[in-house]
Amino acid sequence: MKKSGCGLIALSPESGSMRVLTQLYGKKVDLNHIKSLVQFAHKIDLRTIVYFVIGCKGETLQDREETTRYIIDLTKVGMDEMGLFVFITHPETAITNRVYNNKFNVARWEDM
């Protein structure tokens, strides 16, 4: 990718907490692999931006602390930029159904 002219890659683990990733988001993410990718990209002078999401219902202070530690670890191995977003659900998606158990009409702001 670097040889072809790519200058930046974006990665989106979304959390540094395996509990959030597996139980709340239902994602299979290898955080160690992402860390290795960031480290390798830095070594070959390929810029990286890594995206995270906070504020999912059920996320705890401990989960946020794990994400903070993970962000620090990524910074130490060469992460160039980071994006941090607040969790917002979209109607009739798997994550909305899983997190809110169909108890809210997320199409209505009043129910969020």
PDB file of N, CA and C in Angstrom:
ATOM      1  N   MET A   1       0.832  -1.190   0.000  1.00  0.00           N
ATOM      2  CA  MET A   1       0.000   0.000   0.000  1.00  0.00           C
ATOM      3  C   MET A   1       0.876   1.254   0.000  1.00  0.00           C
ATOM      4  N   LYS A   2       1.904   1.244   0.813  1.00  0.00           N
ATOM      5  CA  LYS A   2       2.793   2.399   0.898  1.00  0.00           C
ATOM      6  C   LYS A   2       3.462   2.645  -0.452  1.00  0.00           C
ATOM      7  N   LYS A   3       3.928   1.591  -1.087  1.00  0.00           N
ATOM      8  CA  LYS A   3       4.605   1.712  -2.380  1.00  0.00           C
ATOM      9  C   LYS A   3       3.670   2.206  -3.477  1.00  0.00           C
ATOM     10  N   SER A   4       2.378   1.949  -3.330  1.00  0.00           N
ATOM     11  CA  SER A   4       1.416   2.377  -4.350  1.00  0.00           C
ATOM     12  C   SER A   4       0.963   3.822  -4.153  1.00  0.00           C
ATOM     13  N   GLY A   5       1.429   4.464  -3.069  1.00  0.00           N
ATOM     14  CA  GLY A   5       1.083   5.865  -2.844  1.00  0.00           C
ATOM     15  C   GLY A   5       0.151   6.113  -1.675  1.00  0.00           C
ATOM     16  N   CYS A   6      -0.267   5.067  -0.988  1.00  0.00           N
ATOM     17  CA  CYS A   6      -1.136   5.233   0.174  1.00  0.00           C
ATOM     18  C   CYS A   6      -0.363   5.940   1.280  1.00  0.00           C
ATOM     19  N   GLY A   7      -0.955   6.951   1.867  1.00  0.00           N
ATOM     20  CA  GLY A   7      -0.267   7.686   2.911  1.00  0.00           C
ATOM     21  C   GLY A   7      -0.903   7.578   4.282  1.00  0.00           C
ATOM     22  N   LEU A   8      -2.130   7.036   4.349  1.00  0.00           N
ATOM     23  CA  LEU A   8      -2.851   6.975   5.620  1.00  0.00           C
ATOM     24  C   LEU A   8      -3.796   5.786   5.617  1.00  0.00           C
ATOM     25  N   ILE A   9      -3.829   5.077   6.733  1.00  0.00           N
ATOM     26  CA  ILE A   9      -4.839   4.029   6.900  1.00  0.00           C
ATOM     27  C   ILE A   9      -5.665   4.352   8.136  1.00  0.00           C
ATOM     28  N   ALA A  10      -6.924   4.006   8.082  1.00  0.00           N
ATOM     29  CA  ALA A  10      -7.841   4.222   9.195  1.00  0.00           C
ATOM     30  C   ALA A  10      -8.257   2.868   9.749  1.00  0.00           C
ATOM     31  N   LEU A  11      -8.213   2.760  11.055  1.00  0.00           N
ATOM     32  CA  LEU A  11      -8.611   1.542  11.744  1.00  0.00           C
ATOM     33  C   LEU A  11      -9.697   1.904  12.747  1.00  0.00           C
ATOM     34  N   SER A  12     -10.624   0.990  12.977  1.00  0.00           N
ATOM     35  CA  SER A  12     -11.731   1.319  13.861  1.00  0.00           C
ATOM     36  C   SER A  12     -12.044   0.183  14.835  1.00  0.00           C
ATOM     37  N   PRO A  13     -11.208   0.035  15.870  1.00  0.00           N
ATOM     38  CA  PRO A  13     -11.548  -0.978  16.868  1.00  0.00           C
ATOM     39  C   PRO A  13     -12.770  -0.591  17.688  1.00  0.00           C
ATOM     40  N   GLU A  14     -13.049   0.695  17.802  1.00  0.00           N
ATOM     41  CA  GLU A  14     -14.185   1.300  18.490  1.00  0.00           C
ATOM     42  C   GLU A  14     -14.080   1.305  20.007  1.00  0.00           C
ATOM     43  N   SER A  15     -13.341   0.371  20.585  1.00  0.00           N
ATOM     44  CA  SER A  15     -13.176   0.339  22.039  1.00  0.00           C
ATOM     45  C   SER A  15     -11.879  -0.384  22.370  1.00  0.00           C
ATOM     46  N   GLY A  16     -11.337  -0.090  23.532  1.00  0.00           N
ATOM     47  CA  GLY A  16     -10.195  -0.835  24.038  1.00  0.00           C
ATOM     48  C   GLY A  16     -10.625  -1.864  25.062  1.00  0.00           C
ATOM     49  N   SER A  17     -11.918  -2.010  25.246  1.00  0.00           N
ATOM     50  CA  SER A  17     -12.487  -2.968  26.198  1.00  0.00           C
ATOM     51  C   SER A  17     -13.045  -4.168  25.437  1.00  0.00           C
ATOM     52  N   MET A  18     -12.487  -5.336  25.715  1.00  0.00           N
ATOM     53  CA  MET A  18     -12.987  -6.539  25.054  1.00  0.00           C
ATOM     54  C   MET A  18     -14.436  -6.825  25.455  1.00  0.00           C
ATOM     55  N   ARG A  19     -14.810  -6.468  26.677  1.00  0.00           N
ATOM     56  CA  ARG A  19     -16.198  -6.680  27.100  1.00  0.00           C
ATOM     57  C   ARG A  19     -17.149  -5.871  26.239  1.00  0.00           C
ATOM     58  N   VAL A  20     -16.829  -4.611  26.011  1.00  0.00           N
ATOM     59  CA  VAL A  20     -17.677  -3.762  25.164  1.00  0.00           C
ATOM     60  C   VAL A  20     -17.717  -4.330  23.752  1.00  0.00           C
ATOM     61  N   LEU A  21     -16.561  -4.702  23.233  1.00  0.00           N
ATOM     62  CA  LEU A  21     -16.511  -5.205  21.862  1.00  0.00           C
ATOM     63  C   LEU A  21     -17.331  -6.470  21.677  1.00  0.00           C
ATOM     64  N   THR A  22     -17.188  -7.418  22.584  1.00  0.00           N
ATOM     65  CA  THR A  22     -17.872  -8.695  22.393  1.00  0.00           C
ATOM     66  C   THR A  22     -19.315  -8.687  22.889  1.00  0.00           C
ATOM     67  N   GLN A  23     -19.540  -8.179  24.101  1.00  0.00           N
ATOM     68  CA  GLN A  23     -20.879  -8.266  24.693  1.00  0.00           C
ATOM     69  C   GLN A  23     -21.829  -7.181  24.205  1.00  0.00           C
ATOM     70  N   LEU A  24     -21.342  -5.968  24.034  1.00  0.00           N
ATOM     71  CA  LEU A  24     -22.240  -4.882  23.641  1.00  0.00           C
ATOM     72  C   LEU A  24     -22.292  -4.690  22.130  1.00  0.00           C
ATOM     73  N   TYR A  25     -21.120  -4.687  21.489  1.00  0.00           N
ATOM     74  CA  TYR A  25     -21.078  -4.441  20.045  1.00  0.00           C
ATOM     75  C   TYR A  25     -21.195  -5.719  19.217  1.00  0.00           C
ATOM     76  N   GLY A  26     -20.895  -6.859  19.822  1.00  0.00           N
ATOM     77  CA  GLY A  26     -20.950  -8.113  19.077  1.00  0.00           C
ATOM     78  C   GLY A  26     -19.884  -8.198  18.001  1.00  0.00           C
ATOM     79  N   LYS A  27     -18.711  -7.601  18.262  1.00  0.00           N
ATOM     80  CA  LYS A  27     -17.624  -7.574  17.280  1.00  0.00           C
ATOM     81  C   LYS A  27     -16.508  -8.518  17.689  1.00  0.00           C
ATOM     82  N   LYS A  28     -15.858  -9.082  16.685  1.00  0.00           N
ATOM     83  CA  LYS A  28     -14.661  -9.886  16.908  1.00  0.00           C
ATOM     84  C   LYS A  28     -13.481  -9.042  16.453  1.00  0.00           C
ATOM     85  N   VAL A  29     -12.808  -8.434  17.408  1.00  0.00           N
ATOM     86  CA  VAL A  29     -11.681  -7.562  17.115  1.00  0.00           C
ATOM     87  C   VAL A  29     -10.470  -8.062  17.891  1.00  0.00           C
ATOM     88  N   ASP A  30      -9.333  -8.147  17.219  1.00  0.00           N
ATOM     89  CA  ASP A  30      -8.090  -8.524  17.874  1.00  0.00           C
ATOM     90  C   ASP A  30      -7.309  -7.240  18.139  1.00  0.00           C
ATOM     91  N   LEU A  31      -7.408  -6.739  19.366  1.00  0.00           N
ATOM     92  CA  LEU A  31      -6.764  -5.470  19.719  1.00  0.00           C
ATOM     93  C   LEU A  31      -5.248  -5.548  19.597  1.00  0.00           C
ATOM     94  N   ASN A  32      -4.682  -6.708  19.866  1.00  0.00           N
ATOM     95  CA  ASN A  32      -3.234  -6.865  19.712  1.00  0.00           C
ATOM     96  C   ASN A  32      -2.824  -6.761  18.250  1.00  0.00           C
ATOM     97  N   HIS A  33      -3.642  -7.291  17.366  1.00  0.00           N
ATOM     98  CA  HIS A  33      -3.351  -7.208  15.934  1.00  0.00           C
ATOM     99  C   HIS A  33      -3.404  -5.746  15.451  1.00  0.00           C
ATOM    100  N   ILE A  34      -4.401  -5.024  15.914  1.00  0.00           N
ATOM    101  CA  ILE A  34      -4.494  -3.607  15.542  1.00  0.00           C
ATOM    102  C   ILE A  34      -3.272  -2.851  16.048  1.00  0.00           C
ATOM    103  N   LYS A  35      -2.856  -3.137  17.252  1.00  0.00           N
ATOM    104  CA  LYS A  35      -1.654  -2.502  17.803  1.00  0.00           C
ATOM    105  C   LYS A  35      -0.433  -2.829  16.929  1.00  0.00           C
ATOM    106  N   SER A  36      -0.320  -4.077  16.511  1.00  0.00           N
ATOM    107  CA  SER A  36       0.792  -4.480  15.633  1.00  0.00           C
ATOM    108  C   SER A  36       0.729  -3.753  14.290  1.00  0.00           C
ATOM    109  N   LEU A  37      -0.480  -3.587  13.762  1.00  0.00           N
ATOM    110  CA  LEU A  37      -0.633  -2.861  12.492  1.00  0.00           C
ATOM    111  C   LEU A  37      -0.190  -1.416  12.624  1.00  0.00           C
ATOM    112  N   VAL A  38      -0.579  -0.779  13.716  1.00  0.00           N
ATOM    113  CA  VAL A  38      -0.179   0.610  13.948  1.00  0.00           C
ATOM    114  C   VAL A  38       1.341   0.702  14.069  1.00  0.00           C
ATOM    115  N   GLN A  39       1.911  -0.217  14.795  1.00  0.00           N
ATOM    116  CA  GLN A  39       3.363  -0.222  14.988  1.00  0.00           C
ATOM    117  C   GLN A  39       4.087  -0.426  13.649  1.00  0.00           C
ATOM    118  N   PHE A  40       3.614  -1.361  12.840  1.00  0.00           N
ATOM    119  CA  PHE A  40       4.241  -1.614  11.538  1.00  0.00           C
ATOM    120  C   PHE A  40       4.070  -0.415  10.610  1.00  0.00           C
ATOM    121  N   ALA A  41       2.880   0.162  10.593  1.00  0.00           N
ATOM    122  CA  ALA A  41       2.632   1.334   9.739  1.00  0.00           C
ATOM    123  C   ALA A  41       3.576   2.473  10.127  1.00  0.00           C
ATOM    124  N   HIS A  42       3.763   2.675  11.408  1.00  0.00           N
ATOM    125  CA  HIS A  42       4.682   3.724  11.870  1.00  0.00           C
ATOM    126  C   HIS A  42       6.108   3.441  11.387  1.00  0.00           C
ATOM    127  N   LYS A  43       6.491   2.178  11.448  1.00  0.00           N
ATOM    128  CA  LYS A  43       7.841   1.776  11.046  1.00  0.00           C
ATOM    129  C   LYS A  43       8.105   2.099   9.564  1.00  0.00           C
ATOM    130  N   ILE A  44       7.082   1.961   8.724  1.00  0.00           N
ATOM    131  CA  ILE A  44       7.270   2.218   7.289  1.00  0.00           C
ATOM    132  C   ILE A  44       6.783   3.610   6.888  1.00  0.00           C
ATOM    133  N   ASP A  45       6.550   4.460   7.871  1.00  0.00           N
ATOM    134  CA  ASP A  45       6.142   5.852   7.657  1.00  0.00           C
ATOM    135  C   ASP A  45       4.789   5.971   6.943  1.00  0.00           C
ATOM    136  N   LEU A  46       3.857   5.112   7.345  1.00  0.00           N
ATOM    137  CA  LEU A  46       2.480   5.165   6.865  1.00  0.00           C
ATOM    138  C   LEU A  46       1.633   5.685   8.018  1.00  0.00           C
ATOM    139  N   ARG A  47       0.980   6.804   7.823  1.00  0.00           N
ATOM    140  CA  ARG A  47       0.205   7.440   8.897  1.00  0.00           C
ATOM    141  C   ARG A  47      -1.028   6.601   9.249  1.00  0.00           C
ATOM    142  N   THR A  48      -1.415   6.681  10.524  1.00  0.00           N
ATOM    143  CA  THR A  48      -2.596   5.934  10.988  1.00  0.00           C
ATOM    144  C   THR A  48      -3.532   6.865  11.749  1.00  0.00           C
ATOM    145  N   ILE A  49      -4.812   6.607  11.568  1.00  0.00           N
ATOM    146  CA  ILE A  49      -5.849   7.236  12.391  1.00  0.00           C
ATOM    147  C   ILE A  49      -6.709   6.094  12.924  1.00  0.00           C
ATOM    148  N   VAL A  50      -7.010   6.152  14.202  1.00  0.00           N
ATOM    149  CA  VAL A  50      -7.760   5.075  14.846  1.00  0.00           C
ATOM    150  C   VAL A  50      -9.007   5.682  15.486  1.00  0.00           C
ATOM    151  N   TYR A  51     -10.151   5.068  15.221  1.00  0.00           N
ATOM    152  CA  TYR A  51     -11.434   5.587  15.680  1.00  0.00           C
ATOM    153  C   TYR A  51     -11.986   4.794  16.866  1.00  0.00           C
ATOM    154  N   PHE A  52     -12.553   5.543  17.817  1.00  0.00           N
ATOM    155  CA  PHE A  52     -13.162   4.957  19.006  1.00  0.00           C
ATOM    156  C   PHE A  52     -14.550   5.543  19.211  1.00  0.00           C
ATOM    157  N   VAL A  53     -15.397   4.775  19.910  1.00  0.00           N
ATOM    158  CA  VAL A  53     -16.763   5.193  20.222  1.00  0.00           C
ATOM    159  C   VAL A  53     -16.970   5.024  21.723  1.00  0.00           C
ATOM    160  N   ILE A  54     -17.521   6.043  22.371  1.00  0.00           N
ATOM    161  CA  ILE A  54     -17.840   5.929  23.790  1.00  0.00           C
ATOM    162  C   ILE A  54     -19.321   6.234  24.000  1.00  0.00           C
ATOM    163  N   GLY A  55     -19.832   5.798  25.139  1.00  0.00           N
ATOM    164  CA  GLY A  55     -21.193   6.160  25.510  1.00  0.00           C
ATOM    165  C   GLY A  55     -22.247   5.134  25.201  1.00  0.00           C
ATOM    166  N   CYS A  56     -21.844   3.922  24.867  1.00  0.00           N
ATOM    167  CA  CYS A  56     -22.839   2.867  24.614  1.00  0.00           C
ATOM    168  C   CYS A  56     -23.503   2.492  25.938  1.00  0.00           C
ATOM    169  N   LYS A  57     -24.808   2.298  25.898  1.00  0.00           N
ATOM    170  CA  LYS A  57     -25.525   1.863  27.100  1.00  0.00           C
ATOM    171  C   LYS A  57     -24.882   0.572  27.601  1.00  0.00           C
ATOM    172  N   GLY A  58     -24.535   0.552  28.858  1.00  0.00           N
ATOM    173  CA  GLY A  58     -23.888  -0.615  29.440  1.00  0.00           C
ATOM    174  C   GLY A  58     -22.384  -0.473  29.571  1.00  0.00           C
ATOM    175  N   GLU A  59     -21.816   0.548  28.934  1.00  0.00           N
ATOM    176  CA  GLU A  59     -20.383   0.795  29.072  1.00  0.00           C
ATOM    177  C   GLU A  59     -20.106   1.330  30.485  1.00  0.00           C
ATOM    178  N   THR A  60     -19.071   0.808  31.125  1.00  0.00           N
ATOM    179  CA  THR A  60     -18.745   1.207  32.488  1.00  0.00           C
ATOM    180  C   THR A  60     -17.515   2.109  32.511  1.00  0.00           C
ATOM    181  N   LEU A  61     -17.265   2.695  33.669  1.00  0.00           N
ATOM    182  CA  LEU A  61     -16.060   3.500  33.857  1.00  0.00           C
ATOM    183  C   LEU A  61     -14.820   2.644  33.612  1.00  0.00           C
ATOM    184  N   GLN A  62     -14.839   1.406  34.046  1.00  0.00           N
ATOM    185  CA  GLN A  62     -13.717   0.499  33.815  1.00  0.00           C
ATOM    186  C   GLN A  62     -13.498   0.284  32.318  1.00  0.00           C
ATOM    187  N   ASP A  63     -14.579   0.136  31.551  1.00  0.00           N
ATOM    188  CA  ASP A  63     -14.456  -0.017  30.103  1.00  0.00           C
ATOM    189  C   ASP A  63     -13.784   1.211  29.485  1.00  0.00           C
ATOM    190  N   ARG A  64     -14.189   2.388  29.940  1.00  0.00           N
ATOM    191  CA  ARG A  64     -13.585   3.623  29.411  1.00  0.00           C
ATOM    192  C   ARG A  64     -12.120   3.730  29.804  1.00  0.00           C
ATOM    193  N   GLU A  65     -11.790   3.282  31.006  1.00  0.00           N
ATOM    194  CA  GLU A  65     -10.391   3.296  31.430  1.00  0.00           C
ATOM    195  C   GLU A  65      -9.558   2.344  30.574  1.00  0.00           C
ATOM    196  N   GLU A  66     -10.112   1.189  30.225  1.00  0.00           N
ATOM    197  CA  GLU A  66      -9.412   0.248  29.352  1.00  0.00           C
ATOM    198  C   GLU A  66      -9.200   0.863  27.971  1.00  0.00           C
ATOM    199  N   THR A  67     -10.189   1.573  27.481  1.00  0.00           N
ATOM    200  CA  THR A  67     -10.052   2.251  26.195  1.00  0.00           C
ATOM    201  C   THR A  67      -8.980   3.332  26.274  1.00  0.00           C
ATOM    202  N   THR A  68      -8.973   4.077  27.359  1.00  0.00           N
ATOM    203  CA  THR A  68      -7.947   5.113  27.544  1.00  0.00           C
ATOM    204  C   THR A  68      -6.552   4.501  27.549  1.00  0.00           C
ATOM    205  N   ARG A  69      -6.368   3.405  28.277  1.00  0.00           N
ATOM    206  CA  ARG A  69      -5.064   2.733  28.315  1.00  0.00           C
ATOM    207  C   ARG A  69      -4.667   2.229  26.931  1.00  0.00           C
ATOM    208  N   TYR A  70      -5.642   1.721  26.197  1.00  0.00           N
ATOM    209  CA  TYR A  70      -5.362   1.211  24.846  1.00  0.00           C
ATOM    210  C   TYR A  70      -4.941   2.360  23.927  1.00  0.00           C
ATOM    211  N   ILE A  71      -5.603   3.483  24.032  1.00  0.00           N
ATOM    212  CA  ILE A  71      -5.236   4.654  23.235  1.00  0.00           C
ATOM    213  C   ILE A  71      -3.809   5.081  23.567  1.00  0.00           C
ATOM    214  N   ILE A  72      -3.463   5.076  24.841  1.00  0.00           N
ATOM    215  CA  ILE A  72      -2.100   5.423  25.249  1.00  0.00           C
ATOM    216  C   ILE A  72      -1.098   4.428  24.660  1.00  0.00           C
ATOM    217  N   ASP A  73      -1.429   3.139  24.711  1.00  0.00           N
ATOM    218  CA  ASP A  73      -0.555   2.118  24.131  1.00  0.00           C
ATOM    219  C   ASP A  73      -0.362   2.341  22.632  1.00  0.00           C
ATOM    220  N   LEU A  74      -1.444   2.652  21.927  1.00  0.00           N
ATOM    221  CA  LEU A  74      -1.340   2.900  20.484  1.00  0.00           C
ATOM    222  C   LEU A  74      -0.492   4.132  20.194  1.00  0.00           C
ATOM    223  N   THR A  75      -0.617   5.144  21.040  1.00  0.00           N
ATOM    224  CA  THR A  75       0.190   6.351  20.871  1.00  0.00           C
ATOM    225  C   THR A  75       1.670   6.017  21.031  1.00  0.00           C
ATOM    226  N   LYS A  76       1.982   5.171  21.986  1.00  0.00           N
ATOM    227  CA  LYS A  76       3.376   4.791  22.230  1.00  0.00           C
ATOM    228  C   LYS A  76       3.994   4.026  21.063  1.00  0.00           C
ATOM    229  N   VAL A  77       3.169   3.282  20.314  1.00  0.00           N
ATOM    230  CA  VAL A  77       3.723   2.516  19.186  1.00  0.00           C
ATOM    231  C   VAL A  77       3.617   3.268  17.861  1.00  0.00           C
ATOM    232  N   GLY A  78       3.052   4.495  17.890  1.00  0.00           N
ATOM    233  CA  GLY A  78       3.115   5.307  16.686  1.00  0.00           C
ATOM    234  C   GLY A  78       1.814   5.785  16.074  1.00  0.00           C
ATOM    235  N   MET A  79       0.675   5.619  16.746  1.00  0.00           N
ATOM    236  CA  MET A  79      -0.582   6.131  16.196  1.00  0.00           C
ATOM    237  C   MET A  79      -0.447   7.642  15.962  1.00  0.00           C
ATOM    238  N   ASP A  80      -0.862   8.094  14.784  1.00  0.00           N
ATOM    239  CA  ASP A  80      -0.726   9.510  14.439  1.00  0.00           C
ATOM    240  C   ASP A  80      -1.934  10.343  14.849  1.00  0.00           C
ATOM    241  N   GLU A  81      -3.129   9.825  14.627  1.00  0.00           N
ATOM    242  CA  GLU A  81      -4.352  10.570  14.931  1.00  0.00           C
ATOM    243  C   GLU A  81      -5.376   9.632  15.527  1.00  0.00           C
ATOM    244  N   MET A  82      -6.333  10.240  16.226  1.00  0.00           N
ATOM    245  CA  MET A  82      -7.395   9.467  16.833  1.00  0.00           C
ATOM    246  C   MET A  82      -8.703  10.227  16.672  1.00  0.00           C
ATOM    247  N   GLY A  83      -9.763   9.500  16.397  1.00  0.00           N
ATOM    248  CA  GLY A  83     -11.098  10.086  16.363  1.00  0.00           C
ATOM    249  C   GLY A  83     -11.921   9.467  17.472  1.00  0.00           C
ATOM    250  N   LEU A  84     -12.654  10.303  18.198  1.00  0.00           N
ATOM    251  CA  LEU A  84     -13.481   9.827  19.295  1.00  0.00           C
ATOM    252  C   LEU A  84     -14.914  10.287  19.055  1.00  0.00           C
ATOM    253  N   PHE A  85     -15.823   9.348  19.026  1.00  0.00           N
ATOM    254  CA  PHE A  85     -17.212   9.641  18.712  1.00  0.00           C
ATOM    255  C   PHE A  85     -18.125   9.167  19.834  1.00  0.00           C
ATOM    256  N   VAL A  86     -19.276   9.792  19.958  1.00  0.00           N
ATOM    257  CA  VAL A  86     -20.281   9.398  20.934  1.00  0.00           C
ATOM    258  C   VAL A  86     -21.225   8.401  20.261  1.00  0.00           C
ATOM    259  N   PHE A  87     -21.523   7.322  20.954  1.00  0.00           N
ATOM    260  CA  PHE A  87     -22.397   6.265  20.445  1.00  0.00           C
ATOM    261  C   PHE A  87     -23.790   6.808  20.146  1.00  0.00           C
ATOM    262  N   ILE A  88     -24.232   6.609  18.939  1.00  0.00           N
ATOM    263  CA  ILE A  88     -25.595   6.962  18.534  1.00  0.00           C
ATOM    264  C   ILE A  88     -26.152   5.759  17.774  1.00  0.00           C
ATOM    265  N   THR A  89     -27.327   5.341  18.153  1.00  0.00           N
ATOM    266  CA  THR A  89     -27.914   4.188  17.482  1.00  0.00           C
ATOM    267  C   THR A  89     -28.728   4.622  16.268  1.00  0.00           C
ATOM    268  N   HIS A  90     -28.927   3.685  15.396  1.00  0.00           N
ATOM    269  CA  HIS A  90     -29.780   3.892  14.228  1.00  0.00           C
ATOM    270  C   HIS A  90     -30.891   2.851  14.276  1.00  0.00           C
ATOM    271  N   PRO A  91     -32.107   3.237  13.958  1.00  0.00           N
ATOM    272  CA  PRO A  91     -33.239   2.318  14.065  1.00  0.00           C
ATOM    273  C   PRO A  91     -33.032   1.024  13.285  1.00  0.00           C
ATOM    274  N   GLU A  92     -33.494  -0.050  13.882  1.00  0.00           N
ATOM    275  CA  GLU A  92     -33.554  -1.361  13.255  1.00  0.00           C
ATOM    276  C   GLU A  92     -32.206  -1.887  12.802  1.00  0.00           C
ATOM    277  N   THR A  93     -31.164  -1.604  13.580  1.00  0.00           N
ATOM    278  CA  THR A  93     -29.865  -2.213  13.334  1.00  0.00           C
ATOM    279  C   THR A  93     -29.620  -3.259  14.409  1.00  0.00           C
ATOM    280  N   ALA A  94     -28.734  -4.189  14.134  1.00  0.00           N
ATOM    281  CA  ALA A  94     -28.471  -5.266  15.092  1.00  0.00           C
ATOM    282  C   ALA A  94     -27.978  -4.721  16.425  1.00  0.00           C
ATOM    283  N   ILE A  95     -27.102  -3.731  16.372  1.00  0.00           N
ATOM    284  CA  ILE A  95     -26.568  -3.204  17.633  1.00  0.00           C
ATOM    285  C   ILE A  95     -27.646  -2.481  18.432  1.00  0.00           C
ATOM    286  N   THR A  96     -28.525  -1.778  17.778  1.00  0.00           N
ATOM    287  CA  THR A  96     -29.619  -1.107  18.488  1.00  0.00           C
ATOM    288  C   THR A  96     -30.508  -2.145  19.161  1.00  0.00           C
ATOM    289  N   ASN A  97     -30.848  -3.184  18.438  1.00  0.00           N
ATOM    290  CA  ASN A  97     -31.690  -4.235  19.008  1.00  0.00           C
ATOM    291  C   ASN A  97     -30.998  -4.927  20.175  1.00  0.00           C
ATOM    292  N   ARG A  98     -29.674  -5.173  20.056  1.00  0.00           N
ATOM    293  CA  ARG A  98     -28.936  -5.860  21.106  1.00  0.00           C
ATOM    294  C   ARG A  98     -28.798  -4.971  22.348  1.00  0.00           C
ATOM    295  N   VAL A  99     -28.428  -3.715  22.146  1.00  0.00           N
ATOM    296  CA  VAL A  99     -28.161  -2.830  23.278  1.00  0.00           C
ATOM    297  C   VAL A  99     -29.438  -2.398  23.978  1.00  0.00           C
ATOM    298  N   TYR A 100     -30.455  -2.091  23.231  1.00  0.00           N
ATOM    299  CA  TYR A 100     -31.685  -1.566  23.823  1.00  0.00           C
ATOM    300  C   TYR A 100     -32.806  -2.591  23.921  1.00  0.00           C
ATOM    301  N   ASN A 101     -32.557  -3.805  23.469  1.00  0.00           N
ATOM    302  CA  ASN A 101     -33.536  -4.892  23.570  1.00  0.00           C
ATOM    303  C   ASN A 101     -34.916  -4.484  23.062  1.00  0.00           C
ATOM    304  N   ASN A 102     -34.951  -3.673  22.030  1.00  0.00           N
ATOM    305  CA  ASN A 102     -36.201  -3.224  21.405  1.00  0.00           C
ATOM    306  C   ASN A 102     -37.130  -2.512  22.378  1.00  0.00           C
ATOM    307  N   LYS A 103     -36.582  -1.908  23.437  1.00  0.00           N
ATOM    308  CA  LYS A 103     -37.408  -1.235  24.430  1.00  0.00           C
ATOM    309  C   LYS A 103     -37.668   0.229  24.092  1.00  0.00           C
ATOM    310  N   PHE A 104     -36.885   0.783  23.171  1.00  0.00           N
ATOM    311  CA  PHE A 104     -37.027   2.194  22.836  1.00  0.00           C
ATOM    312  C   PHE A 104     -37.239   2.353  21.342  1.00  0.00           C
ATOM    313  N   ASN A 105     -37.954   3.382  20.979  1.00  0.00           N
ATOM    314  CA  ASN A 105     -38.069   3.751  19.576  1.00  0.00           C
ATOM    315  C   ASN A 105     -36.957   4.761  19.308  1.00  0.00           C
ATOM    316  N   VAL A 106     -35.812   4.273  18.795  1.00  0.00           N
ATOM    317  CA  VAL A 106     -34.663   5.156  18.633  1.00  0.00           C
ATOM    318  C   VAL A 106     -34.837   6.121  17.472  1.00  0.00           C
ATOM    319  N   ALA A 107     -35.933   6.004  16.778  1.00  0.00           N
ATOM    320  CA  ALA A 107     -36.221   6.999  15.745  1.00  0.00           C
ATOM    321  C   ALA A 107     -36.751   8.288  16.375  1.00  0.00           C
ATOM    322  N   ARG A 108     -37.153   8.199  17.643  1.00  0.00           N
ATOM    323  CA  ARG A 108     -37.670   9.371  18.371  1.00  0.00           C
ATOM    324  C   ARG A 108     -36.621   9.814  19.388  1.00  0.00           C
ATOM    325  N   TRP A 109     -36.212  11.079  19.285  1.00  0.00           N
ATOM    326  CA  TRP A 109     -35.229  11.620  20.220  1.00  0.00           C
ATOM    327  C   TRP A 109     -35.708  11.506  21.663  1.00  0.00           C
ATOM    328  N   GLU A 110     -37.003  11.601  21.865  1.00  0.00           N
ATOM    329  CA  GLU A 110     -37.529  11.542  23.222  1.00  0.00           C
ATOM    330  C   GLU A 110     -37.244  10.181  23.871  1.00  0.00           C
ATOM    331  N   ASP A 111     -37.142   9.135  23.079  1.00  0.00           N
ATOM    332  CA  ASP A 111     -36.887   7.802  23.613  1.00  0.00           C
ATOM    333  C   ASP A 111     -35.408   7.494  23.798  1.00  0.00           C
ATOM    334  N   MET A 112     -34.550   8.350  23.269  1.00  0.00           N
ATOM    335  CA  MET A 112     -33.117   8.085  23.395  1.00  0.00           C
ATOM    336  C   MET A 112     -32.681   8.537  24.730  1.00  0.00           C
TER     337      MET A 112
END
